[in-house]
Short mmCIF file of N, CA and C in Angstrom, two decimals:
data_model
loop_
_atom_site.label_atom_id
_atom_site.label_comp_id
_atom_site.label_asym_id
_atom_site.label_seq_id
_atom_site.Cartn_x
_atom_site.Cartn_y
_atom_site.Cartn_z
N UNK A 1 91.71 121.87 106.18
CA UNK A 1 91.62 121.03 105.00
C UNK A 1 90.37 121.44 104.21
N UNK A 2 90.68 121.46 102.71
CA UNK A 2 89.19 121.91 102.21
C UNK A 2 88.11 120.90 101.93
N UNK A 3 87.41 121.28 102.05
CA UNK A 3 86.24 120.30 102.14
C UNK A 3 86.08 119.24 101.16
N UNK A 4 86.00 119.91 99.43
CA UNK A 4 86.34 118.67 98.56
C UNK A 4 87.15 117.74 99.14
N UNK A 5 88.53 118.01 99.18
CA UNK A 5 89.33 116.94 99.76
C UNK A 5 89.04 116.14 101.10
N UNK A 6 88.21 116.58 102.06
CA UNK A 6 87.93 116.05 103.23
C UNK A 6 86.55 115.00 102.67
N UNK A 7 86.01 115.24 101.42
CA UNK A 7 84.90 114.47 100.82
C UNK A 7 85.60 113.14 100.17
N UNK A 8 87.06 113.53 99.51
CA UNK A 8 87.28 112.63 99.05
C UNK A 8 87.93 111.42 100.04
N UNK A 9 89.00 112.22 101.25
CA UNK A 9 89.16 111.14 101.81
C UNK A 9 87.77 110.45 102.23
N UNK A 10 87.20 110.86 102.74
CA UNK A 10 85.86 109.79 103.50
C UNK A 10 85.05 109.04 102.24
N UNK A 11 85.17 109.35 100.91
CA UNK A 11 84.13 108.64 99.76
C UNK A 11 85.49 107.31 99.70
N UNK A 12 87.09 107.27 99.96
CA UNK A 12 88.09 106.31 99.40
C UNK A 12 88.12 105.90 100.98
N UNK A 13 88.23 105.78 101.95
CA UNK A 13 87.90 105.44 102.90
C UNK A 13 86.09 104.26 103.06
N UNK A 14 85.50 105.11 102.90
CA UNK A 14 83.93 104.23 102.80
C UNK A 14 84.18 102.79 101.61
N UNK A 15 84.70 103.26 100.58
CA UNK A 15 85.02 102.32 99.67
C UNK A 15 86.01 101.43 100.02
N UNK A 16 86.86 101.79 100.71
CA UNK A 16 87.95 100.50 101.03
C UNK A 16 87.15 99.60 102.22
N UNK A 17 86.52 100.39 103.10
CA UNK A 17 85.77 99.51 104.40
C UNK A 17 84.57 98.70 103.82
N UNK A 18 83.87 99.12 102.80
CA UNK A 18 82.78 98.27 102.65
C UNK A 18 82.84 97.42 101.39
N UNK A 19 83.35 98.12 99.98
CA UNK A 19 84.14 96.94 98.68
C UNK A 19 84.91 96.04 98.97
N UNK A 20 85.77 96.57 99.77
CA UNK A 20 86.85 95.43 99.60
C UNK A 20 86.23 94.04 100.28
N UNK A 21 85.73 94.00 101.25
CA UNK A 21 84.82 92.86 101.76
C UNK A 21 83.67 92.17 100.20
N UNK A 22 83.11 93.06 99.43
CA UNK A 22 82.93 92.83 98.34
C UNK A 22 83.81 91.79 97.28
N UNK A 23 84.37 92.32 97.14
CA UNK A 23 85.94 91.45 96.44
C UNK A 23 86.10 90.32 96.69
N UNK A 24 86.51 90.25 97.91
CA UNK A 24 86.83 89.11 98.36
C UNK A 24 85.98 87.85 98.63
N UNK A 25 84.49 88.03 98.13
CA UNK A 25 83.39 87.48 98.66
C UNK A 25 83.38 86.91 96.83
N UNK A 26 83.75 87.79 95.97
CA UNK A 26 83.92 87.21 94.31
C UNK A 26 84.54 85.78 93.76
N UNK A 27 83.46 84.60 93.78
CA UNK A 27 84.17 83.37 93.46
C UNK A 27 85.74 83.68 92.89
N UNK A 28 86.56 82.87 92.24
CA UNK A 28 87.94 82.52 91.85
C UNK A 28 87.78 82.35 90.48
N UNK A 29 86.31 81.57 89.86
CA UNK A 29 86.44 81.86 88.58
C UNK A 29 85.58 83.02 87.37
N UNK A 30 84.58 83.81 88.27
CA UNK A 30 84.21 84.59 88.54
C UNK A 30 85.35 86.11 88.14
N UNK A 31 86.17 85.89 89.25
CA UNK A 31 87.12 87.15 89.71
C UNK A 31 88.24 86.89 88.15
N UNK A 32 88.62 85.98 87.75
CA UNK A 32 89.99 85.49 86.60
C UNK A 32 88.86 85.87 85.60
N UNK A 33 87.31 85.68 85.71
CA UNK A 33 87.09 85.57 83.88
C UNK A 33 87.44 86.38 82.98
N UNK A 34 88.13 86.53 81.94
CA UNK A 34 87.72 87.52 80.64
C UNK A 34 86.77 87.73 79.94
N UNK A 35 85.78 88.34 79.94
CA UNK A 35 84.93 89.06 79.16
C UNK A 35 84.92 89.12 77.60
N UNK A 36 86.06 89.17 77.36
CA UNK A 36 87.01 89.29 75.65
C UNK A 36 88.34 89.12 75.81
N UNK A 37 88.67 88.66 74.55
CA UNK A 37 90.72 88.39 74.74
C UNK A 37 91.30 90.36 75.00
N UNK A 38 90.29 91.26 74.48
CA UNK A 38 90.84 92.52 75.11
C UNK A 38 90.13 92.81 76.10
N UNK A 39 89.44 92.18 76.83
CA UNK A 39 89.19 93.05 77.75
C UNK A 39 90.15 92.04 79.12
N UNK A 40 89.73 93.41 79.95
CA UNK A 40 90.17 92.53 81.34
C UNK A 40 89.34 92.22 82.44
N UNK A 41 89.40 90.69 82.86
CA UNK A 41 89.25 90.31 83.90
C UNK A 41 89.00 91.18 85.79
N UNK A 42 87.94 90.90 86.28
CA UNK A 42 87.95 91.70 87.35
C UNK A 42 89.35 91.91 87.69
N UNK A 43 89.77 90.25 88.38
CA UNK A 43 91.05 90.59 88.44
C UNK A 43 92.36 91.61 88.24
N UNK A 44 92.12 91.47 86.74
CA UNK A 44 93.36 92.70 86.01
C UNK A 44 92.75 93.97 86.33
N UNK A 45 91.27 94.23 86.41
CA UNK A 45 90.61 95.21 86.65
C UNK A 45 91.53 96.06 88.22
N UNK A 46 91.82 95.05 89.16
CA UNK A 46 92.26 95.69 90.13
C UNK A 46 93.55 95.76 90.47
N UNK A 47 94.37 95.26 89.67
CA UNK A 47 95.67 95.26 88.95
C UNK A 47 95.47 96.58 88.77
N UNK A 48 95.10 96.89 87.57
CA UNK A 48 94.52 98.54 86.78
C UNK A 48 94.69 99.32 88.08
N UNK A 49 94.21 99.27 88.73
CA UNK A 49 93.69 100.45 90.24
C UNK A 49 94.65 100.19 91.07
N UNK A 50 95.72 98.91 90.78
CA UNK A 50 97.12 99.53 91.41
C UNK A 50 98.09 100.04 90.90
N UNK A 51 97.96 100.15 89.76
CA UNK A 51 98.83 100.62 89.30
C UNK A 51 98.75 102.11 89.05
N UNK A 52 96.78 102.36 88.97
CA UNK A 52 96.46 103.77 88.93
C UNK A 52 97.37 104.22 90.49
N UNK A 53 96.77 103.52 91.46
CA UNK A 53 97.64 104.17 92.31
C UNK A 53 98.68 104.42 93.00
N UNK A 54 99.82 103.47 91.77
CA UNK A 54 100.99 103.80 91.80
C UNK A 54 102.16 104.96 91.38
N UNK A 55 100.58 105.49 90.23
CA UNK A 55 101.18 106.00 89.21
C UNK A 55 99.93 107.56 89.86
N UNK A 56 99.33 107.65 90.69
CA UNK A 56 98.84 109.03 91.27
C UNK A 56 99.67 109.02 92.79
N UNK A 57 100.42 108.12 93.66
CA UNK A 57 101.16 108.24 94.42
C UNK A 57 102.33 109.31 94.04
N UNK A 58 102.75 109.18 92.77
CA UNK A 58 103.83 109.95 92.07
C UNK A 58 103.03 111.35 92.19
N UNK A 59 101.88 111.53 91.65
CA UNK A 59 101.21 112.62 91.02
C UNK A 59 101.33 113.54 92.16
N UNK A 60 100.50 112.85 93.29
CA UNK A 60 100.53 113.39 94.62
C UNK A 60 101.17 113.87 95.33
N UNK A 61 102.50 113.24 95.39
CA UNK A 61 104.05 113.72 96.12
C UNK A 61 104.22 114.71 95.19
N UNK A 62 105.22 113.91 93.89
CA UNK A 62 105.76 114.83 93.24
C UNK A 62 105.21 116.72 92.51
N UNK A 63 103.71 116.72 92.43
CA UNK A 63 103.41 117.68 92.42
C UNK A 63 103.64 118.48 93.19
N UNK A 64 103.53 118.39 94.46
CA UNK A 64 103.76 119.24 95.84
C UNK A 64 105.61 120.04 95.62
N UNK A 65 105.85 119.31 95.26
CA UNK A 65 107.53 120.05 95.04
C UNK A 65 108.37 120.10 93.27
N UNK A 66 107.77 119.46 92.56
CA UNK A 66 108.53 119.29 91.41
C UNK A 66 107.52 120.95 90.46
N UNK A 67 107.86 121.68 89.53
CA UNK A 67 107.31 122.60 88.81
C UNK A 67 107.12 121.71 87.44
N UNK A 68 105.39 120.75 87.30
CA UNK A 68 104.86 120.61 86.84
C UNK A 68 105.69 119.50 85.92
N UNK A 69 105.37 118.31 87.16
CA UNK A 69 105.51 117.42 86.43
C UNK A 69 105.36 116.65 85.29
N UNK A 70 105.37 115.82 84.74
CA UNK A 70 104.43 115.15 83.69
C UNK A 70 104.52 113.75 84.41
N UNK A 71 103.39 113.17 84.42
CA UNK A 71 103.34 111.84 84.99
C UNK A 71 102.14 110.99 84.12
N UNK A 72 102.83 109.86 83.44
CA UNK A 72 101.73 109.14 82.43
C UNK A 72 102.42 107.55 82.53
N UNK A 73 101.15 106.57 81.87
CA UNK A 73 101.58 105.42 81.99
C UNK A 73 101.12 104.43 81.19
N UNK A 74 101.76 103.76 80.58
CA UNK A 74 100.69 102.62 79.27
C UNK A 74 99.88 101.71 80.25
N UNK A 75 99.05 101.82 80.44
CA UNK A 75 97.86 101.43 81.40
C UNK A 75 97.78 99.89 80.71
N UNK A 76 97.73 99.32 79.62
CA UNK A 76 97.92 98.00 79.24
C UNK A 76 99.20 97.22 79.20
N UNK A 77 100.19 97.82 79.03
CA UNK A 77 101.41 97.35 79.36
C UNK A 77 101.64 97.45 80.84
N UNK A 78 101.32 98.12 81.44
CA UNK A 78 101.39 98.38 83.07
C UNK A 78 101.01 96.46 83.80
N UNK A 79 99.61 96.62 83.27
CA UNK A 79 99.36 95.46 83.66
C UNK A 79 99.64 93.93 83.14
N UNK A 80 99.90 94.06 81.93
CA UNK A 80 100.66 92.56 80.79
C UNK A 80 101.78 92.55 81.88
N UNK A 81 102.67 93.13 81.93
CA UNK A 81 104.02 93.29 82.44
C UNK A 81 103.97 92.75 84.03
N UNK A 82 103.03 93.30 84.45
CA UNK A 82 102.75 93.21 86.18
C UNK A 82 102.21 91.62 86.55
N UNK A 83 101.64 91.42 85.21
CA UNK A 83 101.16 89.40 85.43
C UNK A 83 100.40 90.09 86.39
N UNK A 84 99.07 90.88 86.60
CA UNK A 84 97.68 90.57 87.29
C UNK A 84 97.04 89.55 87.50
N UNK A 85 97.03 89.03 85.76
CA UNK A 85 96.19 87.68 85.81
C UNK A 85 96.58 86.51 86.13
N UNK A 86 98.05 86.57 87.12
CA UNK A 86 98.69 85.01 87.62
C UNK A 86 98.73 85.27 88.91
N UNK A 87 97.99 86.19 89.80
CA UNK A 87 98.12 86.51 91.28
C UNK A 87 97.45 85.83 91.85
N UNK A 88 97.98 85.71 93.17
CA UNK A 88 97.05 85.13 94.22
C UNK A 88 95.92 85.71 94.54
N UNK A 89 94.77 85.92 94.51
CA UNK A 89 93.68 87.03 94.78
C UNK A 89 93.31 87.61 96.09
N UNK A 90 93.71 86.99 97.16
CA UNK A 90 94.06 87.54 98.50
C UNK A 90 94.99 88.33 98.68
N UNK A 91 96.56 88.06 97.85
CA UNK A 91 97.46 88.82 97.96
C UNK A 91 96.86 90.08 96.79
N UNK A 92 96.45 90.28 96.15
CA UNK A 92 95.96 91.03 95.29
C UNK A 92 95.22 92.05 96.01
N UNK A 93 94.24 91.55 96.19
CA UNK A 93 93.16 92.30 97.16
C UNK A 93 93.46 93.03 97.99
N UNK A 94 94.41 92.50 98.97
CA UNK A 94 95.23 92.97 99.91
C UNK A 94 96.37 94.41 99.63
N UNK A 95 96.89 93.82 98.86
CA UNK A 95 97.90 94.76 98.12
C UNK A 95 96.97 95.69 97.75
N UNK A 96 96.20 96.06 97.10
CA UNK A 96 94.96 96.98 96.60
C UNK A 96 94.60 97.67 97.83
N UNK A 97 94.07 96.99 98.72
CA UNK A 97 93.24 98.09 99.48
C UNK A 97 95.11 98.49 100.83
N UNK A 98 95.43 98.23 100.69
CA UNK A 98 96.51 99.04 101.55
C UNK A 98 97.51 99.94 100.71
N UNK A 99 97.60 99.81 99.44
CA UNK A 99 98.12 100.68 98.66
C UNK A 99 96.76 102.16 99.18
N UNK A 100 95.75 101.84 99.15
CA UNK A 100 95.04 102.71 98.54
C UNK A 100 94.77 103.12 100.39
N UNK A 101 94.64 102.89 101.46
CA UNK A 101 94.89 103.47 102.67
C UNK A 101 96.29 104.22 102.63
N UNK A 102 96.84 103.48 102.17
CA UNK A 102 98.43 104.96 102.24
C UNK A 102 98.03 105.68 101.48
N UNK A 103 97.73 106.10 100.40
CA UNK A 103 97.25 106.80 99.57
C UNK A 103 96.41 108.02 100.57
N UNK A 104 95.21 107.28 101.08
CA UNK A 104 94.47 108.29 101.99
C UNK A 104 95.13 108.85 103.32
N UNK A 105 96.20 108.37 103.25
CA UNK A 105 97.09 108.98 104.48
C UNK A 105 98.11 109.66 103.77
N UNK A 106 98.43 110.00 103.14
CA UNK A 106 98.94 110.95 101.79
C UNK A 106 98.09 112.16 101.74
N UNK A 107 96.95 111.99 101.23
CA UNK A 107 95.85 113.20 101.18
C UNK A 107 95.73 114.17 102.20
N UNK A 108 95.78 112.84 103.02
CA UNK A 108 95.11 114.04 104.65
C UNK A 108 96.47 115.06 104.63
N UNK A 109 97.44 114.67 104.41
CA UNK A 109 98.88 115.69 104.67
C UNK A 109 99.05 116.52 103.57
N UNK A 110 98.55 116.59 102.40
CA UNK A 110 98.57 117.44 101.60
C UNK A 110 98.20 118.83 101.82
N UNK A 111 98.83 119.80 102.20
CA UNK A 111 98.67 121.12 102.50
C UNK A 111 97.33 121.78 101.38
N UNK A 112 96.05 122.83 102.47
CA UNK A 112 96.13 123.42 101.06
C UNK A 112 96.36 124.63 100.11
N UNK A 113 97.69 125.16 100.40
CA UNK A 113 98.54 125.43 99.22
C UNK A 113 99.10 124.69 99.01
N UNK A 114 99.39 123.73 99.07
CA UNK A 114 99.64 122.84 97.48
C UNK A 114 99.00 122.10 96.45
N UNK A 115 97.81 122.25 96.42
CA UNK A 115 96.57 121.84 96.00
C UNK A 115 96.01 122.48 94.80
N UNK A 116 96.81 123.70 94.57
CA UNK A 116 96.58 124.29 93.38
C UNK A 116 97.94 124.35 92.29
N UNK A 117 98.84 123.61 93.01
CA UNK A 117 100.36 123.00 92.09
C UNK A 117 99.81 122.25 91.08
N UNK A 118 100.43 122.09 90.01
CA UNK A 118 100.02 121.67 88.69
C UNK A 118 100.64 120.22 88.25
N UNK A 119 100.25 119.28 87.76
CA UNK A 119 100.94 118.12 86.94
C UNK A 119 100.31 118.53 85.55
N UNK A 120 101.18 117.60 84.41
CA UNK A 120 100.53 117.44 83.34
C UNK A 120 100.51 116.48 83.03
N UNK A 121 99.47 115.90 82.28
CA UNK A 121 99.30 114.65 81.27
C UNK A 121 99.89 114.09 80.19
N UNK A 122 100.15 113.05 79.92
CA UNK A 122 100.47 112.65 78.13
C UNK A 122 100.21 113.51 77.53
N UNK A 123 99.00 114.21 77.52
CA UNK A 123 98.38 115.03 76.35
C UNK A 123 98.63 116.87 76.37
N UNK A 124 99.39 116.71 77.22
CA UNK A 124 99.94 118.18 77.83
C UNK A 124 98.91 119.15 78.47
N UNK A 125 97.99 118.20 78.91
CA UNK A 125 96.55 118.80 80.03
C UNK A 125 97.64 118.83 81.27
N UNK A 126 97.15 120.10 81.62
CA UNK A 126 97.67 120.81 83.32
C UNK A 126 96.49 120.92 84.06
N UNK A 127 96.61 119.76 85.52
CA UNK A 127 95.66 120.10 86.21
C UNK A 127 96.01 120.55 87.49
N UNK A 128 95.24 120.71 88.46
CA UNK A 128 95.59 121.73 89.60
C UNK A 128 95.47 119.97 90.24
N UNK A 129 96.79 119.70 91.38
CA UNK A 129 96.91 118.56 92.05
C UNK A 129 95.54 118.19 92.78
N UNK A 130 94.66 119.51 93.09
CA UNK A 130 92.97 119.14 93.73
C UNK A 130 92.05 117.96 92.89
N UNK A 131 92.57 118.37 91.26
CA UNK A 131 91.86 117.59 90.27
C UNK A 131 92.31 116.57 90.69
N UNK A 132 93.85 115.78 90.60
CA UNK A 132 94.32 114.42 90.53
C UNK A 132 93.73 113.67 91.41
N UNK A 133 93.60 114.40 92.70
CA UNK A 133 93.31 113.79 93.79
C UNK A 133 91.25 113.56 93.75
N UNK A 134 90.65 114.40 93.22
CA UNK A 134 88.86 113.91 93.05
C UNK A 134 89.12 113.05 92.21
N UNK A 135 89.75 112.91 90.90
CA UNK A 135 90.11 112.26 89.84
C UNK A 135 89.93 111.21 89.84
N UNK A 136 90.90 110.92 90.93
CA UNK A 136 91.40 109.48 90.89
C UNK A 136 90.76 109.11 91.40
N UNK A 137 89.80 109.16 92.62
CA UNK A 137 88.69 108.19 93.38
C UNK A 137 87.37 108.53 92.31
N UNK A 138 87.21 108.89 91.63
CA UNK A 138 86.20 108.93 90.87
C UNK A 138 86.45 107.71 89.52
N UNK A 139 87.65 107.39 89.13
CA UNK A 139 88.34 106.63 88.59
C UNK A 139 88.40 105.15 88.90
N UNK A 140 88.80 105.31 90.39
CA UNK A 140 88.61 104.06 91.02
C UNK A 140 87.20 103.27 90.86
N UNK A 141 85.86 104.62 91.57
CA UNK A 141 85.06 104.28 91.82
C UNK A 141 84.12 103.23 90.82
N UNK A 142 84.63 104.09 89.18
CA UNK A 142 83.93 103.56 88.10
C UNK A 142 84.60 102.39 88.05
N UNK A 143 85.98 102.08 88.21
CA UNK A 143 86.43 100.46 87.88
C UNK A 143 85.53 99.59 89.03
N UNK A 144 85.37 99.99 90.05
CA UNK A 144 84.89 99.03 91.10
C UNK A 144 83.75 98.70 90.41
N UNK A 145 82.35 99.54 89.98
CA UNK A 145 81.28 99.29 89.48
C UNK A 145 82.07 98.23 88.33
N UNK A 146 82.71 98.02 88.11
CA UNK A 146 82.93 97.02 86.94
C UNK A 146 82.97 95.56 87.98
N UNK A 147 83.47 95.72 89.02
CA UNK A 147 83.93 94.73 89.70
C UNK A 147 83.13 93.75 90.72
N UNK A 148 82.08 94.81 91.36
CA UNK A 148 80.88 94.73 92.34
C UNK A 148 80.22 95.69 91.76
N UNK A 149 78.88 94.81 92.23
CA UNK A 149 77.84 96.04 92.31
C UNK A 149 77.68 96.34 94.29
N UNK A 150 77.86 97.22 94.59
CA UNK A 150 77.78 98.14 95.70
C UNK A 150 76.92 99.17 95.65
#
């Protein structure tokens, strides 16, 4: 396994064992507030990061065998649609950090030749599947700083 990737599982690993206890420690009105009528709520915030990793679960598989996918997603409609902001926050939480352990049990099996297979973006950016995968925990990481400070 190459090392970036052996960095990333253990940086999304460290983050699920020690944030998510974070989270859950976030009062109820606290975790629902809005900030602005556009912005979102921690809450929806981690809505956002399931759906990111619903939508890099695709990236992940389907790169490995499809010739250059395209995989994109209205990241605000994702979540209007998904009702984030009417969840239970345990079931939320929950759902979040075990989406995101399969996820890291995904990685570890990712060969690496296939790591330089390509997806593309909305914007017709081609990245090598190595990118999607630092990407996205770097992605995560910045929403969490929205969420906890850790």
């Amino acid at each position: 396994m190459k090392e970036e990737v052996l960095a990333v599982i253990n940086r999304l690993t460290y983050l699920l064992d020690n944030v998510t206890p974070l989270i859950k420690e976030i009062p109820a009105i606290d975790f629902t507030h809005k900030p602005g009528p556009e912005k979102w709520s921690k809450q929806e915030i981690i809505g956002h990061l399931i759906d990111s990793a619903a939508n890099n679960h695709h990236r992940f598989i389907r790169i490995q065998y499809e010739e250059v996918p395209v995989i994109y997603y209205d990241q605000n409609k994702w979540n209007t649609l998904s009702g984030y902001a009417a969840y239970d926050k345990d079931k939320l939480v929950q759902l979040w950090e075990l989406y995101n352990r399969h996820l890291v049990e995904i990685i570890k099996r990712i060969p690496d030749t296939a790591l330089t297979r390509e997806g593309e973006s909305k914007n017709k950016e081609r990245h090598a599947l190595e990118w999607y995968v630092t990407d996205y925990v770097a992605h995560l990481e910045h929403h969490l700083e929205q969420v906890v400070n850790y």
